[in-house]
PDB file of C-alpha atoms in Angstrom:
ATOM      1  CA  GLU M   1     174.114 174.388-101.725  1.00 53.00           C
ATOM      2  CA  ARG M   2     172.892 175.534-105.101  1.00 54.00           C
ATOM      3  CA  PRO M   3     169.096 175.643-105.492  1.00 62.00           C
ATOM      4  CA  ALA M   4     167.495 173.193-107.896  1.00 80.00           C
ATOM      5  CA  VAL M   5     166.899 174.327-111.467  1.00 89.00           C
ATOM      6  CA  LEU M   6     165.175 172.649-114.361  1.00 94.00           C
ATOM      7  CA  ARG M   7     167.635 171.217-116.888  1.00 94.00           C
ATOM      8  CA  GLU M   8     166.729 170.157-120.405  1.00 96.00           C
ATOM      9  CA  ILE M   9     166.731 166.511-121.446  1.00 95.00           C
ATOM     10  CA  PRO M  10     167.002 166.024-125.234  1.00 93.00           C
ATOM     11  CA  VAL M  11     163.874 164.489-126.772  1.00 91.00           C
ATOM     12  CA  SER M  12     163.765 163.131-130.315  1.00 88.00           C
ATOM     13  CA  LYS M  13     160.802 164.138-132.458  1.00 82.00           C
ATOM     14  CA  ALA M  14     158.526 161.328-133.591  1.00 81.00           C
ATOM     15  CA  ASP M  15     156.951 161.473-137.050  1.00 82.00           C
ATOM     16  CA  ASN M  16     153.560 163.209-137.118  1.00 84.00           C
ATOM     17  CA  GLU M  17     154.025 164.416-133.544  1.00 86.00           C
ATOM     18  CA  PRO M  18     154.576 167.995-132.407  1.00 88.00           C
ATOM     19  CA  ALA M  19     158.059 168.956-131.262  1.00 92.00           C
ATOM     20  CA  ARG M  20     158.452 168.565-127.508  1.00 95.00           C
ATOM     21  CA  ARG M  21     160.934 169.844-124.952  1.00 96.00           C
ATOM     22  CA  TRP M  22     161.475 168.288-121.521  1.00 96.00           C
ATOM     23  CA  PHE M  23     162.960 170.061-118.515  1.00 97.00           C
ATOM     24  CA  THR M  24     163.435 168.264-115.200  1.00 96.00           C
ATOM     25  CA  ASP M  25     164.842 168.221-111.696  1.00 93.00           C
ATOM     26  CA  ASN M  26     164.399 165.689-108.892  1.00 92.00           C
ATOM     27  CA  LYS M  27     160.886 166.897-107.940  1.00 92.00           C
ATOM     28  CA  THR M  28     159.465 168.515-111.092  1.00 94.00           C
ATOM     29  CA  ASP M  29     159.070 167.922-114.833  1.00 95.00           C
ATOM     30  CA  LEU M  30     158.039 170.498-117.420  1.00 97.00           C
ATOM     31  CA  PHE M  31     156.975 169.261-120.851  1.00 96.00           C
ATOM     32  CA  VAL M  32     156.436 171.847-123.592  1.00 97.00           C
ATOM     33  CA  TRP M  33     154.892 171.062-126.987  1.00 96.00           C
ATOM     34  CA  LEU M  34     155.637 173.400-129.894  1.00 95.00           C
ATOM     35  CA  ASP M  35     153.660 173.879-133.099  1.00 93.00           C
ATOM     36  CA  ASP M  36     155.285 174.056-136.540  1.00 90.00           C
ATOM     37  CA  ASN M  37     155.968 177.778-136.021  1.00 93.00           C
ATOM     38  CA  GLY M  38     157.766 177.189-132.705  1.00 92.00           C
ATOM     39  CA  ASN M  39     154.889 178.534-130.611  1.00 95.00           C
ATOM     40  CA  ILE M  40     153.856 176.766-127.410  1.00 97.00           C
ATOM     41  CA  SER M  41     150.664 174.788-128.020  1.00 96.00           C
ATOM     42  CA  ARG M  42     150.639 172.863-124.729  1.00 96.00           C
ATOM     43  CA  PHE M  43     152.625 172.447-121.535  1.00 97.00           C
ATOM     44  CA  GLN M  44     152.465 170.199-118.505  1.00 95.00           C
ATOM     45  CA  ILE M  45     154.102 170.724-115.110  1.00 95.00           C
ATOM     46  CA  CYS M  46     154.385 167.561-113.031  1.00 92.00           C
ATOM     47  CA  TYR M  47     155.319 168.472-109.469  1.00 91.00           C
ATOM     48  CA  ASN M  48     155.936 166.704-106.133  1.00 89.00           C
ATOM     49  CA  LYS M  49     157.389 163.691-107.962  1.00 87.00           C
ATOM     50  CA  GLY M  50     157.599 160.722-105.616  1.00 82.00           C
ATOM     51  CA  GLU M  51     155.284 162.224-103.008  1.00 83.00           C
ATOM     52  CA  ASN M  52     151.685 162.956-103.989  1.00 82.00           C
ATOM     53  CA  GLU M  53     152.567 163.908-107.574  1.00 85.00           C
ATOM     54  CA  HIS M  54     150.223 166.184-109.509  1.00 87.00           C
ATOM     55  CA  ALA M  55     150.144 167.556-113.041  1.00 90.00           C
ATOM     56  CA  LEU M  56     148.943 170.933-114.235  1.00 92.00           C
ATOM     57  CA  THR M  57     148.327 171.008-117.992  1.00 91.00           C
ATOM     58  CA  TRP M  58     147.597 173.947-120.266  1.00 95.00           C
ATOM     59  CA  GLU M  59     146.492 173.444-123.850  1.00 94.00           C
ATOM     60  CA  ALA M  60     145.601 176.065-126.464  1.00 93.00           C
ATOM     61  CA  GLY M  61     141.834 176.255-126.819  1.00 91.00           C
ATOM     62  CA  HIS M  62     141.237 174.289-123.600  1.00 91.00           C
ATOM     63  CA  GLY M  63     143.037 176.189-120.843  1.00 88.00           C
ATOM     64  CA  ILE M  64     144.237 174.664-117.580  1.00 87.00           C
ATOM     65  CA  SER M  65     143.425 171.254-116.130  1.00 87.00           C
ATOM     66  CA  HIS M  66     144.786 169.665-112.963  1.00 84.00           C
ATOM     67  CA  HIS M  67     145.230 165.971-112.144  1.00 81.00           C
ATOM     68  CA  ALA M  68     146.753 163.722-109.543  1.00 79.00           C
ATOM     69  CA  VAL M  69     149.283 161.223-110.873  1.00 71.00           C
ATOM     70  CA  ASP M  70     148.530 157.600-110.023  1.00 62.00           C
ATOM     71  CA  ASP M  71     152.067 156.222-110.018  1.00 57.00           C
ATOM     72  CA  GLY M  72     150.921 152.671-110.805  1.00 56.00           C
ATOM     73  CA  GLU M  73     152.269 151.218-107.574  1.00 53.00           C
ATOM     74  CA  GLU M  74     150.108 148.387-106.328  1.00 53.00           C
ATOM     75  CA  LYS M  75     149.969 146.054-103.444  1.00 49.00           C
ATOM     76  CA  VAL M  76     152.534 143.359-102.684  1.00 52.00           C
ATOM     77  CA  MET M  77     153.064 140.672-105.347  1.00 52.00           C
ATOM     78  CA  LYS M  78     151.484 142.713-108.146  1.00 52.00           C
ATOM     79  CA  MET M  79     153.310 144.271-111.060  1.00 50.00           C
ATOM     80  CA  LYS M  80     153.742 148.018-111.258  1.00 49.00           C
ATOM     81  CA  LYS M  81     151.431 149.642-113.781  1.00 50.00           C
ATOM     82  CA  SER M  82     152.165 152.723-115.893  1.00 52.00           C
ATOM     83  CA  PRO M  83     151.492 156.055-114.215  1.00 49.00           C
ATOM     84  CA  ILE M  84     148.225 157.710-115.291  1.00 48.00           C
ATOM     85  CA  LEU M  85     146.473 161.014-114.640  1.00 48.00           C
ATOM     86  CA  VAL M  86     143.346 160.864-112.493  1.00 49.00           C
ATOM     87  CA  GLN M  87     140.817 163.615-111.813  1.00 58.00           C
ATOM     88  CA  ASP M  88     141.864 166.054-109.119  1.00 59.00           C
ATOM     89  CA  GLY M  89     140.435 169.505-109.590  1.00 57.00           C
ATOM     90  CA  ARG M  90     142.013 170.926-106.432  1.00 68.00           C
ATOM     91  CA  VAL M  91     144.859 173.156-107.523  1.00 73.00           C
ATOM     92  CA  ASP M  92     146.982 175.497-105.437  1.00 81.00           C
ATOM     93  CA  ILE M  93     148.128 178.071-108.009  1.00 86.00           C
ATOM     94  CA  GLU M  94     150.273 179.908-105.445  1.00 90.00           C
ATOM     95  CA  THR M  95     152.242 176.754-104.668  1.00 88.00           C
ATOM     96  CA  ILE M  96     152.704 175.875-108.340  1.00 89.00           C
ATOM     97  CA  THR M  97     153.805 179.450-109.102  1.00 92.00           C
ATOM     98  CA  ARG M  98     156.329 179.351-106.241  1.00 92.00           C
ATOM     99  CA  ILE M  99     157.723 175.984-107.362  1.00 90.00           C
ATOM    100  CA  PHE M 100     157.991 177.154-110.956  1.00 93.00           C
ATOM    101  CA  THR M 101     159.628 180.503-110.180  1.00 93.00           C
ATOM    102  CA  ASP M 102     162.088 178.834-107.769  1.00 92.00           C
ATOM    103  CA  ILE M 103     163.365 176.333-110.342  1.00 92.00           C
ATOM    104  CA  GLY M 104     162.453 177.803-113.736  1.00 94.00           C
ATOM    105  CA  HIS M 105     164.638 180.908-113.860  1.00 89.00           C
ATOM    106  CA  GLU M 106     167.200 179.277-116.175  1.00 92.00           C
ATOM    107  CA  LEU M 107     164.607 178.172-118.742  1.00 96.00           C
ATOM    108  CA  PRO M 108     164.548 179.904-122.140  1.00 96.00           C
ATOM    109  CA  ALA M 109     162.805 183.238-121.475  1.00 97.00           C
ATOM    110  CA  PHE M 110     159.957 182.642-123.937  1.00 97.00           C
ATOM    111  CA  ILE M 111     159.044 179.368-122.191  1.00 97.00           C
ATOM    112  CA  TYR M 112     159.403 180.739-118.654  1.00 97.00           C
ATOM    113  CA  ASN M 113     157.338 183.850-119.386  1.00 97.00           C
ATOM    114  CA  PHE M 114     154.648 181.960-121.314  1.00 97.00           C
ATOM    115  CA  VAL M 115     154.158 179.300-118.624  1.00 97.00           C
ATOM    116  CA  LEU M 116     154.168 181.824-115.794  1.00 96.00           C
ATOM    117  CA  ASP M 117     151.637 183.999-117.634  1.00 95.00           C
ATOM    118  CA  LYS M 118     149.255 181.072-118.219  1.00 95.00           C
ATOM    119  CA  ILE M 119     149.540 179.872-114.603  1.00 92.00           C
ATOM    120  CA  ASN M 120     148.968 183.356-113.197  1.00 89.00           C
ATOM    121  CA  ASN M 121     145.953 183.975-115.437  1.00 86.00           C
ATOM    122  CA  GLU M 122     144.275 180.962-113.813  1.00 66.00           C
ATOM    123  CA  SER M 123     144.522 182.360-110.282  1.00 48.00           C
TER     124      SER M 123
END
């Protein structure tokens, strides 16, 4: 069985919004925002989708933040709400690095290297 890899999903650019790229597999999403010069200005890795999902976000000028994802699921007979990020400062950089290196090797090199560098500089 072939190991999972992130594959790109085309995203259209909204007016007055930075360009964004989205890479995904069944357990992980990587969102990358690019400035007008094509440089990465922000990225977010959402991992463990469907089972205790978390998001690690890096933004130029702000660094790394880490959140749990509240999937919006509620109790019986209530409508599902939109997922939101909630405070969760506990971050296991080694686990995130392992996940990313396992599935990110087919990403464009500039994205893979940039994300890996930012993650590793937080450990």
